XYZ file of C-alpha atoms in Angstrom:
610
model
C 0.000 0.000 0.000
C 1.514 3.379 -0.992
C 2.581 5.811 1.766
C -0.403 7.735 3.190
C -3.044 5.533 1.539
C -4.611 4.545 4.861
C -4.894 8.156 5.961
C -6.442 9.242 2.656
C -8.958 6.389 2.756
C -10.022 7.192 6.319
C -10.259 10.915 5.539
C -12.341 10.289 2.473
C -14.744 8.045 4.364
C -15.252 10.624 7.102
C -15.832 13.388 4.544
C -18.531 11.330 2.829
C -20.232 10.809 6.181
C -20.095 14.550 6.853
C -21.506 15.375 3.419
C -24.329 12.873 3.884
C -25.352 14.386 7.227
C -24.998 18.036 6.112
C -28.307 19.788 5.261
C -26.698 21.634 2.373
C -23.754 20.848 0.204
C -22.382 23.584 -1.987
C -19.864 22.667 -4.600
C -17.547 25.261 -6.041
C -17.245 24.652 -9.767
C -13.841 23.839 -11.076
C -12.310 25.507 -14.111
C -10.886 23.861 -17.190
C -7.480 23.978 -15.529
C -8.631 22.367 -12.310
C -10.103 18.921 -11.833
C -11.290 17.170 -8.722
C -11.024 13.399 -8.584
C -12.143 12.004 -5.209
C -10.431 14.952 -3.549
C -6.967 13.579 -4.344
C -4.206 15.547 -6.000
C -1.006 13.928 -7.143
C 1.959 16.017 -8.099
C 4.902 14.691 -9.984
C 7.796 16.951 -10.750
C 11.278 16.140 -11.966
C 14.000 18.026 -10.221
C 17.789 18.080 -10.479
C 20.100 16.553 -7.891
C 21.127 19.999 -6.675
C 17.597 21.216 -5.732
C 14.929 20.066 -3.330
C 11.214 20.764 -3.489
C 8.880 22.728 -1.230
C 5.159 22.086 -1.694
C 2.629 24.722 -0.684
C -1.123 24.092 -0.837
C -3.465 27.109 -1.067
C -7.197 27.681 -1.453
C -7.974 28.092 -5.168
C -11.203 29.944 -4.434
C -9.048 32.873 -3.319
C -6.267 32.688 -5.918
C -7.746 35.746 -7.671
C -7.244 37.844 -4.557
C -3.547 37.875 -3.638
C -4.140 40.353 -0.851
C -6.626 38.190 1.024
C -5.400 37.419 4.495
C -6.654 33.835 4.429
C -5.530 32.846 0.947
C -2.062 31.325 1.466
C -0.749 28.550 3.680
C 2.217 29.250 5.953
C 5.517 27.358 5.784
C 6.561 25.294 8.798
C 10.053 25.411 10.329
C 11.204 22.493 8.186
C 10.103 24.172 4.888
C 7.349 21.638 4.363
C 3.696 22.494 5.110
C 0.222 22.137 3.721
C -3.070 23.688 4.788
C -6.562 22.819 3.646
C -9.417 25.320 3.988
C -12.898 23.955 4.569
C -15.899 26.149 5.310
C -18.876 24.649 7.260
C -19.250 21.420 5.375
C -18.215 22.789 2.013
C -15.808 20.842 -0.167
C -13.085 23.010 -1.637
C -11.030 22.358 -4.740
C -7.372 23.041 -4.192
C -4.540 24.556 -6.211
C -1.028 23.262 -5.608
C 2.072 25.390 -6.083
C 5.534 23.820 -6.355
C 8.592 26.008 -5.862
C 12.283 25.183 -5.726
C 14.398 26.094 -2.762
C 18.202 25.996 -2.433
C 19.552 22.583 -1.693
C 20.914 21.888 1.795
C 24.444 20.501 2.227
C 24.412 16.742 1.830
C 26.548 14.728 4.270
C 28.969 12.321 2.660
C 30.636 9.248 4.100
C 33.623 11.217 5.287
C 31.515 13.716 7.266
C 29.500 11.560 9.619
C 29.831 8.160 11.275
C 27.428 5.314 10.602
C 27.209 3.943 14.137
C 24.647 5.634 16.311
C 23.656 8.107 13.544
C 20.048 9.250 13.298
C 18.089 9.279 10.077
C 19.247 11.959 7.695
C 15.919 11.945 5.895
C 12.341 11.209 6.925
C 9.932 10.102 4.241
C 6.544 11.099 5.600
C 3.566 8.795 5.593
C 1.710 11.118 3.199
C 4.480 10.904 0.635
C 6.255 14.246 1.172
C 10.037 14.377 1.346
C 11.882 16.746 3.640
C 13.693 19.652 1.998
C 17.022 18.410 3.281
C 16.652 15.007 1.605
C 19.910 14.092 -0.130
C 19.865 12.473 -3.567
C 18.693 8.904 -3.417
C 21.999 7.582 -4.739
C 23.651 8.688 -1.471
C 21.231 7.151 1.012
C 19.305 4.069 1.957
C 15.602 4.328 2.734
C 13.322 1.634 4.091
C 10.192 3.359 2.737
C 7.915 1.458 0.393
C 8.370 3.942 -2.476
C 12.008 4.738 -3.125
C 12.368 7.888 -5.333
C 14.567 7.718 -8.380
C 17.713 9.869 -8.340
C 16.118 12.640 -10.431
C 12.476 12.284 -9.485
C 10.396 13.135 -6.424
C 6.781 12.043 -6.256
C 4.413 13.620 -3.749
C 0.932 12.408 -2.999
C -1.411 14.739 -1.142
C -4.857 13.748 -0.010
C -7.170 16.749 0.380
C -10.462 15.692 1.876
C -11.224 16.866 5.401
C -9.952 18.512 8.546
C -8.253 15.237 9.474
C -6.000 15.584 6.439
C -5.120 19.098 7.521
C -4.118 17.760 10.924
C -2.139 14.903 9.392
C -0.331 17.323 7.070
C 0.594 19.775 9.809
C 1.990 16.992 12.011
C 3.607 14.976 9.235
C 6.928 14.579 11.016
C 5.345 13.135 14.157
C 3.109 10.704 12.311
C 6.001 9.631 10.127
C 8.145 8.849 13.159
C 5.353 6.885 14.845
C 4.559 4.928 11.701
C 8.219 4.172 10.996
C 9.556 3.871 14.517
C 12.927 2.177 14.645
C 13.648 2.718 10.939
C 16.510 4.975 9.916
C 18.296 5.977 6.761
C 21.986 5.263 6.563
C 24.605 7.109 4.580
C 26.363 4.931 2.045
C 30.199 5.059 2.202
C 31.516 7.126 -0.679
C 32.677 4.921 -3.515
C 31.142 1.657 -2.280
C 31.312 -0.975 -4.974
C 27.833 -2.508 -5.022
C 24.272 -2.079 -3.827
C 21.566 -4.711 -3.742
C 17.840 -4.059 -3.512
C 15.402 -6.526 -2.009
C 11.710 -5.766 -2.121
C 8.435 -7.040 -0.692
C 4.787 -6.064 -1.102
C 5.017 -3.507 1.700
C 8.558 -2.089 1.482
C 11.804 -1.985 -0.475
C 15.152 -2.191 1.327
C 18.538 -1.341 -0.147
C 21.496 -3.335 1.148
C 24.870 -1.797 0.357
C 27.715 -4.263 -0.062
C 31.195 -3.386 1.197
C 34.361 -5.399 0.691
C 37.332 -4.805 3.020
C 40.807 -6.319 3.074
C 42.828 -6.791 6.269
C 46.505 -7.524 5.711
C 47.937 -9.595 8.552
C 46.440 -12.206 10.879
C 48.145 -11.282 14.134
C 46.842 -9.354 17.146
C 46.088 -6.222 15.113
C 44.558 -7.903 12.060
C 42.230 -10.340 13.829
C 41.065 -7.639 16.242
C 40.229 -5.299 13.343
C 38.401 -8.087 11.508
C 36.336 -8.942 14.598
C 35.314 -5.337 15.236
C 34.483 -4.683 11.573
C 32.030 -7.591 11.674
C 30.697 -6.721 15.121
C 30.234 -2.969 14.563
C 29.034 -3.101 10.955
C 25.601 -1.379 10.758
C 22.731 -3.729 10.010
C 21.933 -1.705 6.884
C 25.241 -2.809 5.342
C 26.468 -6.086 3.914
C 30.149 -6.555 4.716
C 32.774 -9.044 3.568
C 36.265 -9.113 5.094
C 39.214 -10.876 3.483
C 42.135 -11.481 5.872
C 45.425 -11.923 4.031
C 48.331 -13.761 5.665
C 50.680 -16.064 3.811
C 51.451 -18.079 6.976
C 48.019 -18.158 8.608
C 46.502 -17.142 11.920
C 49.152 -16.050 14.423
C 52.021 -17.041 12.164
C 54.103 -13.912 12.766
C 55.497 -12.149 15.810
C 52.104 -12.141 17.584
C 52.020 -15.921 17.623
C 55.368 -16.250 19.406
C 54.948 -13.492 21.985
C 55.286 -14.265 25.673
C 51.600 -13.632 26.343
C 52.062 -11.965 29.748
C 49.085 -9.642 30.065
C 48.873 -6.628 32.404
C 48.412 -2.839 31.908
C 51.638 -1.552 33.537
C 55.055 -0.321 32.439
C 58.283 -1.948 33.723
C 58.241 0.644 36.524
C 54.686 -0.217 37.491
C 53.055 2.863 35.988
C 49.636 2.511 34.361
C 50.142 2.720 30.605
C 48.452 5.266 28.340
C 44.719 4.453 28.357
C 45.638 1.279 30.185
C 42.171 0.926 31.672
C 40.406 0.904 28.284
C 43.008 -1.426 26.807
C 42.707 -3.835 29.732
C 38.915 -3.996 29.588
C 38.743 -4.484 25.829
C 41.407 -7.181 25.947
C 39.501 -9.073 28.628
C 36.379 -8.785 26.481
C 38.126 -10.336 23.484
C 39.572 -13.101 25.650
C 36.046 -13.923 26.785
C 34.825 -13.935 23.175
C 37.643 -16.279 22.175
C 37.085 -18.655 25.081
C 33.366 -18.831 24.295
C 34.088 -19.592 20.643
C 36.620 -22.286 21.548
C 34.230 -23.922 24.014
C 31.340 -23.985 21.538
C 33.305 -25.236 18.551
C 34.829 -28.681 18.484
C 36.284 -28.226 15.019
C 37.979 -24.853 15.442
C 40.882 -24.290 13.103
C 44.091 -25.628 14.600
C 46.338 -23.864 12.094
C 50.082 -24.252 12.341
C 50.279 -23.952 16.123
C 53.443 -25.469 17.542
C 52.043 -27.708 20.262
C 55.295 -27.537 22.209
C 54.350 -23.964 23.076
C 51.439 -25.179 25.191
C 47.854 -26.207 24.652
C 46.001 -23.887 27.051
C 44.500 -20.540 26.071
C 44.517 -18.433 29.261
C 46.339 -19.232 32.504
C 45.016 -17.068 35.344
C 47.692 -17.348 38.033
C 48.868 -13.748 38.301
C 52.320 -12.250 37.781
C 55.066 -11.660 40.339
C 57.629 -8.884 39.861
C 60.592 -9.010 42.296
C 62.205 -5.685 43.182
C 65.788 -5.908 41.923
C 67.113 -2.455 42.893
C 66.248 0.361 45.281
C 65.217 2.826 42.569
C 62.764 0.406 41.003
C 61.364 -0.457 44.429
C 60.634 3.189 45.226
C 59.039 3.945 41.852
C 56.882 0.835 41.840
C 55.726 1.454 45.395
C 54.512 4.925 44.418
C 52.906 3.759 41.169
C 51.143 0.856 42.881
C 48.913 3.395 44.668
C 47.350 4.328 41.308
C 46.698 0.822 40.049
C 43.500 -0.315 38.370
C 40.766 -1.813 40.505
C 40.515 -4.600 37.937
C 44.231 -5.391 38.112
C 45.552 -4.448 41.522
C 49.227 -4.302 42.461
C 50.071 -5.678 45.901
C 53.376 -5.136 47.689
C 54.412 -8.336 49.454
C 57.408 -9.388 51.534
C 59.818 -12.268 51.041
C 57.777 -14.833 52.970
C 54.586 -14.110 51.018
C 56.471 -14.262 47.736
C 58.105 -17.594 48.571
C 54.727 -19.027 49.502
C 53.768 -18.389 45.892
C 57.078 -19.559 44.378
C 59.369 -21.583 46.672
C 63.071 -20.757 46.570
C 62.387 -17.400 44.917
C 65.274 -14.967 45.430
C 64.413 -11.386 46.425
C 67.472 -9.087 46.582
C 65.499 -6.395 48.480
C 63.135 -8.784 50.316
C 60.154 -7.258 48.511
C 58.060 -8.018 45.418
C 54.976 -6.749 43.621
C 52.168 -9.200 43.003
C 49.486 -8.742 40.305
C 46.900 -11.446 41.097
C 44.610 -10.383 38.224
C 47.313 -10.559 35.557
C 47.472 -13.620 33.337
C 49.397 -15.579 30.758
C 47.816 -16.033 27.320
C 48.756 -18.616 24.714
C 48.834 -16.241 21.709
C 48.339 -18.713 18.891
C 45.473 -20.570 20.530
C 43.856 -17.268 21.442
C 44.106 -15.902 17.887
C 42.791 -19.170 16.444
C 39.781 -18.977 18.759
C 39.155 -15.281 18.032
C 39.138 -15.996 14.311
C 36.671 -18.796 14.992
C 34.515 -16.213 16.768
C 34.646 -14.119 13.578
C 33.443 -17.115 11.565
C 30.640 -17.723 14.073
C 29.578 -14.074 13.927
C 29.407 -14.169 10.128
C 27.406 -17.389 10.239
C 24.914 -15.918 12.696
C 24.388 -12.880 10.441
C 22.672 -15.138 7.868
C 24.771 -13.909 4.996
C 24.888 -10.209 5.864
C 28.578 -10.453 6.833
C 31.337 -12.783 5.729
C 35.015 -13.367 6.565
C 37.619 -15.321 4.610
C 41.233 -16.205 5.389
C 43.397 -15.863 2.291
C 46.830 -17.486 2.665
C 48.563 -15.177 0.256
C 51.127 -12.391 0.559
C 50.487 -8.938 -0.869
C 53.551 -7.380 -2.465
C 51.928 -4.078 -3.378
C 48.766 -2.756 -1.729
C 47.824 -0.830 -4.877
C 46.984 -4.206 -6.428
C 43.887 -4.153 -4.222
C 42.763 -0.615 -5.057
C 40.125 -1.489 -7.615
C 38.785 -4.468 -5.700
C 38.208 -3.270 -2.130
C 36.444 -0.345 -0.491
C 39.114 -0.188 2.217
C 42.420 -1.897 3.014
C 43.712 -2.056 6.606
C 47.439 -2.806 6.794
C 48.264 -4.769 9.969
C 51.519 -6.400 8.914
C 53.684 -5.498 11.898
C 57.334 -5.297 10.927
C 56.560 -6.448 7.376
C 54.959 -3.077 6.689
C 58.465 -1.746 6.099
C 58.838 -4.111 3.142
C 55.780 -2.775 1.276
C 56.410 -0.506 -1.725
C 55.206 2.988 -0.906
C 55.681 2.548 2.837
C 59.310 1.463 3.030
C 61.182 3.964 5.170
C 58.147 6.255 5.525
C 56.871 5.051 8.891
C 58.730 5.925 12.122
C 59.228 2.286 13.080
C 62.278 0.326 14.195
C 62.523 -3.435 13.924
C 63.586 -5.674 16.789
C 63.963 -9.449 16.645
C 63.268 -11.308 19.855
C 64.009 -14.955 20.639
C 61.839 -16.897 23.110
C 63.152 -20.169 24.513
C 61.129 -23.157 25.615
C 62.294 -24.954 28.775
C 61.068 -28.168 30.356
C 61.778 -29.910 33.658
C 62.640 -33.547 33.109
C 60.470 -36.114 34.856
C 63.503 -37.542 36.628
C 64.084 -34.236 38.433
C 62.377 -33.987 41.798
C 60.137 -31.035 42.459
C 58.312 -28.817 39.981
C 56.929 -25.348 39.587
C 53.845 -24.926 41.813
C 50.595 -25.536 39.924
C 49.095 -22.261 41.134
C 52.353 -20.325 40.929
C 52.415 -16.982 39.065
C 54.587 -16.134 36.096
C 57.641 -13.974 36.827
C 58.649 -10.595 35.402
C 62.232 -9.500 35.789
C 65.180 -8.683 33.552
C 64.195 -11.955 31.887
C 60.582 -13.083 32.135
C 59.227 -16.585 32.790
C 55.819 -17.331 31.287
C 54.744 -20.482 33.103
C 52.805 -23.024 31.039
C 52.561 -25.749 33.663
C 54.475 -27.455 36.498
C 57.219 -28.654 34.120
C 56.802 -26.325 31.172
C 57.664 -22.636 30.727
C 58.881 -20.016 28.250
C 61.772 -17.681 28.918
C 62.434 -14.460 27.048
C 63.277 -12.313 25.428
C 66.305 -11.119 23.492
C 66.470 -7.761 21.691
C 68.247 -7.587 18.317
C 67.685 -4.103 16.918
C 67.428 -3.262 13.211
C 67.109 -6.909 12.243
C 65.357 -7.729 8.973
C 64.932 -11.425 9.751
C 61.243 -12.082 10.366
C 61.449 -15.864 10.138
C 60.126 -17.640 13.258
C 62.783 -20.322 12.913
C 65.806 -20.122 15.213
C 69.133 -21.656 14.349
C 71.173 -23.597 16.924
C 73.684 -20.773 17.087
C 71.001 -18.134 17.670
C 69.348 -20.293 20.337
C 72.669 -20.778 22.099
C 73.261 -17.033 22.213
C 69.770 -16.473 23.577
C 70.273 -18.992 26.394
C 73.601 -17.460 27.310
C 71.949 -14.057 27.615
C 68.702 -15.048 29.360
C 69.620 -17.786 31.836
C 71.798 -15.611 34.143
C 69.033 -13.001 34.354
C 66.373 -15.591 35.162
C 68.459 -17.476 37.731
C 69.085 -14.236 39.647
C 65.460 -14.376 40.857
C 64.608 -18.044 40.255
C 67.723 -20.194 40.847
C 65.804 -23.419 40.129
C 65.858 -22.547 36.441
C 69.291 -24.173 36.194
C 67.596 -27.585 36.480
C 65.435 -26.999 33.422
C 66.369 -28.226 29.946
C 66.220 -26.433 26.624
C 63.332 -27.754 24.473
C 63.262 -25.319 21.551
C 63.043 -21.695 20.526
C 61.077 -19.409 18.259
C 61.550 -15.804 17.213
C 59.519 -12.854 16.006
C 60.365 -9.529 14.400
C 58.572 -6.743 16.233
C 57.820 -3.261 14.890
C 58.759 -0.818 17.643
C 57.159 2.661 17.576
C 58.899 5.911 18.538
C 58.900 7.085 22.138
C 56.491 9.942 22.851
C 55.520 11.890 25.949
C 52.841 9.228 26.479
C 55.222 6.323 26.040
C 55.752 4.103 23.009
C 52.403 4.287 21.217
C 51.256 2.384 18.110
C 50.724 4.131 14.755
C 47.218 4.462 13.299
C 45.800 6.484 10.423
C 44.905 6.822 6.759
C 47.868 6.506 4.362
C 46.345 7.068 0.933
C 49.051 9.465 -0.218
C 51.871 7.401 1.231
C 50.971 4.334 -0.823
C 50.240 6.412 -3.926
C 46.509 5.826 -4.071
C 44.559 7.755 -6.693
C 43.332 11.096 -5.382
C 39.624 10.918 -4.698
C 39.646 7.186 -5.324
C 37.025 4.852 -3.955
C 39.480 2.813 -1.861
C 40.891 3.972 1.454
C 44.193 2.658 2.840
C 44.761 2.521 6.596
C 47.658 1.431 8.766
C 47.573 -0.127 12.242
C 51.077 -0.979 13.392
C 53.895 -0.394 15.808
C 52.398 -2.476 18.623
C 55.889 -3.350 19.795
C 56.062 -5.622 22.825
C 52.551 -4.663 24.038
C 50.481 -5.925 21.143
C 48.381 -8.181 23.329
C 47.347 -5.299 25.593
C 46.740 -2.703 22.865
C 45.129 -4.786 20.133
C 41.588 -4.931 21.516
C 40.867 -1.254 22.136
C 42.846 0.104 19.177
C 41.351 -2.506 16.856
C 37.920 -1.297 17.892
C 38.833 2.356 17.274
C 40.283 1.870 13.810
C 37.420 -0.416 12.750
C 34.973 2.401 13.490
C 37.160 4.929 11.669
C 37.268 2.646 8.622
C 33.515 2.053 8.626
C 32.914 5.811 8.855
C 35.789 6.860 6.566
C 36.656 9.328 9.317
C 40.190 9.473 10.673
C 39.116 12.077 13.269
C 37.628 9.256 15.350
C 41.157 8.125 16.225
C 42.934 9.690 19.229
C 45.330 12.412 18.105
C 48.145 10.755 20.082
C 47.990 7.829 17.648
C 47.957 9.920 14.456
C 50.422 12.657 15.473
C 53.239 10.698 13.811
C 51.850 11.884 10.467
C 52.346 15.525 11.379
C 55.726 14.875 12.933
C 56.856 13.172 9.757
C 55.078 15.650 7.480
C 52.773 12.936 6.225
C 49.358 13.906 4.911
C 46.503 11.560 4.199
């Protein structure tokens, strides 16, 4: 049923009842230029994309007298009004005047976010369109009659006082009749749109295709948030490119010690938000792993443990007086969700027997945890697959095991490309040497306690942070790390015997200074990752986010947008959740301003413009 048909039908029926009960009915003759057909007037006028229409309805019986005080209808505040004159039961033929008014600025994808936006246009139940309606090729409307790009059709029912009331309160009735429906701006340059119709309404579903380069902490977080935060009016497909697979780079071989503090115990920049979002993603991953028996196993090295999250806390021994003083002060400002407790030697050795405390004091973080990075990323990707499946085809995600040598190869295929390649970003044409990143290769060793050796690490014992960290996997299984080889270009996870030997020689003395029992443990393997380290700022070492169209040489005004999310350094696990959420929203809205200025200031510092 066309918009406003019910109101016109009811108005017509009431008018007939009024005419039947009226003692006299006077009809005003119509001229050759005016016709009256069941008191309905339909106006169709073609207009250009750069003008809108204002419709004014006046009493034709007074058109000959322009000075009459009751002859014209007044315009409402939204430039859309109609008024019907009816005198004591008399039916009145109406004249309709259409005049053009200047077009209002039309928001584009780069001006306003999708999420949480209100409708930019209201199509009223009587068929009128608001004067600020943008061209139909820039919006989505759920109304039953979708206007063509260069055509606006208005239907006005002129029958009784009820129509006058409906016309004067068109906005209110439209909102009540279409409660919960909104119009959504289409991202500029989107590749496809698909219309599905029914007897009552016609919906337009815009299809977007995004590419995410990299399947580590940054890439999988971005993919998850793109699917999760995608407006329901959009159809979204995400292709995740990684030649190795999920967690195959530096993210997959990280230590996995999770807490929101610096080495001196100070809460990191936006540490609270990062901590909460990371815990949320861990919960999502654990739920996906528990509900899926056939989750992708990938190339996970099983010797690096088969658990996902080990919640035993972290212990940080005080190794010098300066560190002790700083950490004591910083502990007073810890998060309620991850408290820092100062404990003495006895309390520390109750947690880890034979622990050595040079200053008889340690800091205990009972809420901190150890995460198996590869298993976590595998489970989070499974959560992405589950989310796409539950959307019934509205969203989709695909893992593409392929390397991308030049991002411009994707320009004509995708609406946006998010580069989350970590240290490999420096090897991309167009970005080599243009990002303020340093590379650092770190080796992590795997140690085991032989069954013949008496004693073991306590089952409930925390992991240890010191000059060398110990990420405990179980009573006879732990990881020790990490080395720091600056300016390396070796991003292979494989470690040669010589490199492993050097790593053990560097790490074992540091670990045994606080945990002497480590000397009984045997070397069981090693893996390495090449980290991308960001520059140091007044807020610490912060990742790099932003649009890099000009850096990669994208066509000016092109339909594809290129974004970078990198420089997570050694805190990728903490930062990836919150920052992945932020950049996903910026990508969906094509609006870099949604990102904190601290994360995009590198562009100004390096004279980079997007």
